CSV table of C-alpha atoms in Angstrom, one decimal:
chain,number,residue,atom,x,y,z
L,1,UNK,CA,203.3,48.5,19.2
L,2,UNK,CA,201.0,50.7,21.1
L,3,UNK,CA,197.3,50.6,20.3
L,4,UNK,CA,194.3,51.5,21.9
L,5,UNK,CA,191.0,49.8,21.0
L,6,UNK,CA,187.6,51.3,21.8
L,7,UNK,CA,184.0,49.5,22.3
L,8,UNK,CA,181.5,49.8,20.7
L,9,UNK,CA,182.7,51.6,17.6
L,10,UNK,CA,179.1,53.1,16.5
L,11,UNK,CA,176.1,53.4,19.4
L,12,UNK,CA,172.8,54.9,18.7
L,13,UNK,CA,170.8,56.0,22.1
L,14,UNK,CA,167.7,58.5,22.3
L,15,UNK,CA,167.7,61.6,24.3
L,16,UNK,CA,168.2,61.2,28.1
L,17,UNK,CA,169.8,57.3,28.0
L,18,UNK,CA,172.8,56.7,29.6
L,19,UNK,CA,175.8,55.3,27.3
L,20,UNK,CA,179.5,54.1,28.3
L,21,UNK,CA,182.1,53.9,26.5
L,22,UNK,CA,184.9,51.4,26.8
L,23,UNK,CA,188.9,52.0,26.6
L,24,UNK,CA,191.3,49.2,26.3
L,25,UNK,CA,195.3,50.4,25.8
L,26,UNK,CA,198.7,48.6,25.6
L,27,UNK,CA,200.6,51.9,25.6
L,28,UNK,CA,205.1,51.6,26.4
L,29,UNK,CA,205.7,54.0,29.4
L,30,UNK,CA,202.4,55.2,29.6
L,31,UNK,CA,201.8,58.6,31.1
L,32,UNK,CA,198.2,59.6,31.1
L,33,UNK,CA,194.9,58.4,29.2
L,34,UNK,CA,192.6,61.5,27.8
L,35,UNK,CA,189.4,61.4,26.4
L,36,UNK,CA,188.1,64.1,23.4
L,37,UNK,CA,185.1,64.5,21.7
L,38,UNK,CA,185.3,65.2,18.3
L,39,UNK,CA,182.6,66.4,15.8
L,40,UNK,CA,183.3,68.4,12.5
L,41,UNK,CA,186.4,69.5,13.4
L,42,UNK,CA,189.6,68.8,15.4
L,43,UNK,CA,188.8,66.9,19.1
L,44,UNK,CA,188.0,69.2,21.6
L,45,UNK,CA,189.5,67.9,25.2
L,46,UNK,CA,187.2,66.6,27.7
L,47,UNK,CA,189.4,64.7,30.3
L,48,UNK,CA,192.9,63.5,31.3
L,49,UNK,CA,193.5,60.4,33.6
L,50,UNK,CA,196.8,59.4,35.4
L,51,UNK,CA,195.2,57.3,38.5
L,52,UNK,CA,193.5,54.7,38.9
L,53,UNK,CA,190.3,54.8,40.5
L,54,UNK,CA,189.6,58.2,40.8
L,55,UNK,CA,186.7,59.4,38.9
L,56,UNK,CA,186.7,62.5,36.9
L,57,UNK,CA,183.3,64.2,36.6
L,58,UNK,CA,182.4,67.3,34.6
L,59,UNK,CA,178.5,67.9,34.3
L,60,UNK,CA,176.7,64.8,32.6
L,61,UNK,CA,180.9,63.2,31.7
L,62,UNK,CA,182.5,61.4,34.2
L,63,UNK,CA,185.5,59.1,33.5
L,64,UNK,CA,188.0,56.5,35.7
L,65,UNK,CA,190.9,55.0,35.0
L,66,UNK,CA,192.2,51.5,36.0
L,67,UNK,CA,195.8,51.4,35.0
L,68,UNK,CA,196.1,47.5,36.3
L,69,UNK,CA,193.8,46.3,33.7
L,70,UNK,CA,194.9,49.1,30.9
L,71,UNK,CA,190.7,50.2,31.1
L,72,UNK,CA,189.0,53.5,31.0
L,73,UNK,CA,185.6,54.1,30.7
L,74,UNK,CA,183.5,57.0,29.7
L,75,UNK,CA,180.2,58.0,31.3
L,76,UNK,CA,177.3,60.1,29.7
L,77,UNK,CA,174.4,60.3,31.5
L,78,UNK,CA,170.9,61.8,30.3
L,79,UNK,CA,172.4,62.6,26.8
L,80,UNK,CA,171.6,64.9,24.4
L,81,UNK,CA,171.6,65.5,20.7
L,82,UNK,CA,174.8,67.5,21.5
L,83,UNK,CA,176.7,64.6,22.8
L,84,UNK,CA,176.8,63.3,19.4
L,85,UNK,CA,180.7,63.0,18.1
L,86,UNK,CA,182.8,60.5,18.1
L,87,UNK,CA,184.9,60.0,21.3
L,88,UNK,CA,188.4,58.8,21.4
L,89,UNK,CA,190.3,57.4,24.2
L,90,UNK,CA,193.3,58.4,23.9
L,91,UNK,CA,196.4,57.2,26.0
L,92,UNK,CA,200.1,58.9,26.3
L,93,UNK,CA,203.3,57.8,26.4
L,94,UNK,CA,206.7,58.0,26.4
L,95,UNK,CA,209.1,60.6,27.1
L,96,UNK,CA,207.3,63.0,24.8
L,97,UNK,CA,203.7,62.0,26.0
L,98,UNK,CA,202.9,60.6,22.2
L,99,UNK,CA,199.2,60.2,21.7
L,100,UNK,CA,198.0,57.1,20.3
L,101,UNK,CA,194.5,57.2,18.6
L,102,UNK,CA,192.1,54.6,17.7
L,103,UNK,CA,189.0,54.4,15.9
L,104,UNK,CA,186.9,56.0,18.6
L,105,UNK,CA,183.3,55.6,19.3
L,106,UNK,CA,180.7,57.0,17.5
L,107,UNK,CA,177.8,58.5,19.5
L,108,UNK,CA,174.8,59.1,18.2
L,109,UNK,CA,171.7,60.4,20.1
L,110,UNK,CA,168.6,60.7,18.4
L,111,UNK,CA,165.3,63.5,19.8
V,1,UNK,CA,191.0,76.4,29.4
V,2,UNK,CA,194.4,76.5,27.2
V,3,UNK,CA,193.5,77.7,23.8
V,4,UNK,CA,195.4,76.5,20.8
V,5,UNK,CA,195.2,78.4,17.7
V,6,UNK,CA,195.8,77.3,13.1
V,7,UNK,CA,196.1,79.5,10.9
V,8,UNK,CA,194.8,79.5,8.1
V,9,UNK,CA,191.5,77.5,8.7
V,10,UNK,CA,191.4,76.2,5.4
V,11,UNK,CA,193.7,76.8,2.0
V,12,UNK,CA,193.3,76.1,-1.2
V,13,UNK,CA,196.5,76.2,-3.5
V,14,UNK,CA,197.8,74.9,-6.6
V,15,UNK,CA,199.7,71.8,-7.0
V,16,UNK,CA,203.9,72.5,-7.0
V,17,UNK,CA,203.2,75.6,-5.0
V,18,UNK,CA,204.1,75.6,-1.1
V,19,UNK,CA,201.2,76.1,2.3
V,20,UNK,CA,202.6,77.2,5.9
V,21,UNK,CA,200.3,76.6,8.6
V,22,UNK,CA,200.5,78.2,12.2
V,23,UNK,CA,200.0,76.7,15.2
V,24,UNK,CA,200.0,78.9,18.5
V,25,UNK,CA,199.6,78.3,22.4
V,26,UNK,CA,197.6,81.5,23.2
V,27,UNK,CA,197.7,81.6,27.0
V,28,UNK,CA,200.2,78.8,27.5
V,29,UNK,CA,203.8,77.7,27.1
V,30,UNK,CA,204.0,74.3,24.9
V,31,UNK,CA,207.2,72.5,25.3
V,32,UNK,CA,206.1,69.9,22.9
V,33,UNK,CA,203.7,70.3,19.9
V,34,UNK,CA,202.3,67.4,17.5
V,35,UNK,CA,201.3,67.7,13.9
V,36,UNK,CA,198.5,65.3,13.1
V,37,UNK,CA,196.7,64.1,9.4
V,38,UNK,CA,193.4,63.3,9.2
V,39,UNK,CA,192.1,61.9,6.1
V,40,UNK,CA,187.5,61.3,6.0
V,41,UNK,CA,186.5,59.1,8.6
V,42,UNK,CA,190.2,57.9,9.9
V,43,UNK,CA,191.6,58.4,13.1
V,44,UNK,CA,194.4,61.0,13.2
V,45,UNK,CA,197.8,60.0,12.4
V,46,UNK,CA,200.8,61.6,13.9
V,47,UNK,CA,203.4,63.2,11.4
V,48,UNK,CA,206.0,64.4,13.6
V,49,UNK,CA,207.1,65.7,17.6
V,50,UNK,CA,208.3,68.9,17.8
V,51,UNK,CA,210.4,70.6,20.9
V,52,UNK,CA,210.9,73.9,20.9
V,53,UNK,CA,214.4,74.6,19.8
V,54,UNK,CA,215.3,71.5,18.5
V,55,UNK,CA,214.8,69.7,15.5
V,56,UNK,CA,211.4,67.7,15.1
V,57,UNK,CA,211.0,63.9,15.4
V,58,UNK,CA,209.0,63.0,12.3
V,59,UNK,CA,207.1,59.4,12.4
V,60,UNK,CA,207.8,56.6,9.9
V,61,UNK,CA,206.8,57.3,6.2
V,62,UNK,CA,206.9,61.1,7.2
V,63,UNK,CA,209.0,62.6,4.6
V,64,UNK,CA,211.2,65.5,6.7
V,65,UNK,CA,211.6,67.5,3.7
V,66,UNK,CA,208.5,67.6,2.6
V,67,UNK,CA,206.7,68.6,5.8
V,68,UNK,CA,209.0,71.4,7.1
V,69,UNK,CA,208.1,72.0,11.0
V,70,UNK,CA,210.0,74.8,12.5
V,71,UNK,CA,209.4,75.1,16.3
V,72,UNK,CA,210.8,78.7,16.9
V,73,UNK,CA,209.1,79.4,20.2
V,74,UNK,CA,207.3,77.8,23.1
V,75,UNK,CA,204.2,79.6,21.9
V,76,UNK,CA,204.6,78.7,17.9
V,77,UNK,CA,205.2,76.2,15.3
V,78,UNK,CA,204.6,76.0,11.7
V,79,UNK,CA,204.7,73.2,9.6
V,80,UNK,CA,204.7,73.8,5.7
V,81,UNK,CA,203.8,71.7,2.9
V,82,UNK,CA,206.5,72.1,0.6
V,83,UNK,CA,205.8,71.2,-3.6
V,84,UNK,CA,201.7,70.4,-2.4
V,85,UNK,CA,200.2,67.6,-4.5
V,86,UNK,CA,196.8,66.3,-4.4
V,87,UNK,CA,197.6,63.5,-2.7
V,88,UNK,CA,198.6,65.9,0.2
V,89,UNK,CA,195.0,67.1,0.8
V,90,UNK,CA,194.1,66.4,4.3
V,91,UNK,CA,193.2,67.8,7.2
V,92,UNK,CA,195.9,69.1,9.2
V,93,UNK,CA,195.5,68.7,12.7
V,94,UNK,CA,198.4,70.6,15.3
V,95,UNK,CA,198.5,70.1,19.0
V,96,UNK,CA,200.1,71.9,22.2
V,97,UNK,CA,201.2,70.1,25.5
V,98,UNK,CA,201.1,72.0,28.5
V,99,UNK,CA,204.7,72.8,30.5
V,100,UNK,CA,203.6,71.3,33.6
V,101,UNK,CA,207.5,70.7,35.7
V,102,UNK,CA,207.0,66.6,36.2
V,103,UNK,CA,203.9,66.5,34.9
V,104,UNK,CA,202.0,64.6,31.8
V,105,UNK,CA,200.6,67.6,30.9
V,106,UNK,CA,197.2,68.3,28.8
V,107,UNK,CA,197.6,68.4,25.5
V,108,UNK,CA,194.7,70.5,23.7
V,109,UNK,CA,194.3,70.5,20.1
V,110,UNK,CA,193.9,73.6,17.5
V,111,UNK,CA,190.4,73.8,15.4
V,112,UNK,CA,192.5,72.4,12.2
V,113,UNK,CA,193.6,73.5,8.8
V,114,UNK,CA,191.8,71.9,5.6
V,115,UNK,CA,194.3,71.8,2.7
V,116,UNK,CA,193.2,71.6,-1.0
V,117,UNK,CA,195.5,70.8,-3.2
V,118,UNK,CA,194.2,71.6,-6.9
């Protein structure tokens, strides 16, 4: 069965720390890992992954991949009240890239 | 980036009676889209797979013929709710996987439908 399991699953940082979030994944013909944020509503994309090693950056969010250990972690550095959401780690697979969600982590940065 | 769009946002209806929700690429051909159910502070759960022009591939415990998905074009699908109960109030959750030729593809998610079932 494929599952996904994220660490932690709550964090509570103050304005400008640095968090990371952790990704493990057992996924059957696995295709690509993505990261979303999601807050009120439905999870907005952030990043897809399909090699290992090669960090993805956009702004303060940077992600990598390491397919030989099933890892991927997400970077937030200097975080603001606006990173709060919870983020899933999200990895696909199969022939018709099925997403398999976990708990996510819930971010929460105080002023 | 590729915009995916629901429609409605949120319905209210009474029980018995049947909802149809849209879900549309915008700038973007989809060959697969997903229809997710999100119930308060759960992960989503995936209801069914659905490739344009054929029939969609509904997940375990999914009852077919009560959650219609029709996936007429590579820019739209609907799914409707047919004979709504409470029990079916949820938040309904569609997503749209980019046509990349040999590639995994994005897949980016529309802003949700909230379904009320009276």
């Amino acid at each position: 069965e494929d599952k996904v399991v994220q660490s932690p699953l709550s964090l509570v940082v103050h304005e400008g720390d640095t968090v990371t979030l952790n990704c493990s994944y057992e996924v059957t013909n696995f295709r690509s890992l993505l990261w979303y944020k999601q807050e009120k509503k439905a999870p907005t994309f952030l990043f897809m992954l399909t090699s290992s090693g090669i960090e993805k950056k956009s702004g303060r969010l940077s992600s990598i991949l390491d397919k030989k250990e099933l890892f991927s972690i997400l970077n937030i550095t200097a975080t603001q009240t606006g990173d709060s959401a919870v983020y899933l780690c999200v990895p696909s697979g199969g022939s018709n890239y099925k997403l398999t969600f976990g708990k996510g982590t819930l971010l929460t940065v105080n002023p | 980036g590729a915009v995916v769009s629901q429609h409605p946002s949120w319905v209210i209806c009474k029980s018995g009676t049947s909802v149809k929700i849209e879900c549309r690429s915008l700038d973007f051909q989809a060959t697969t889209m997903f229809w997710y159910r999100q119930f308060p502070k759960q992960s989503l759960m995936l209801m069914a797979t659905s490739n344009e022009g054929s029939k969609a591939t509904y997940e375990q415990g999914v009852e077919k013929d009560k959650f219609l998905i029709n996936h007429a074009s590579l820019t739209l699908s609907t799914l409707t709710v047919t004979s709504a109960h409470p029990e079916d109030s949820s938040f309904y959750i569609c997503s749209a996987r980019v046509r990349l030729a040999g590639g995994p593809g994005e897949q980016f998610f529309g802003p949700g439908t909230r379904l009320t079932v009276l």
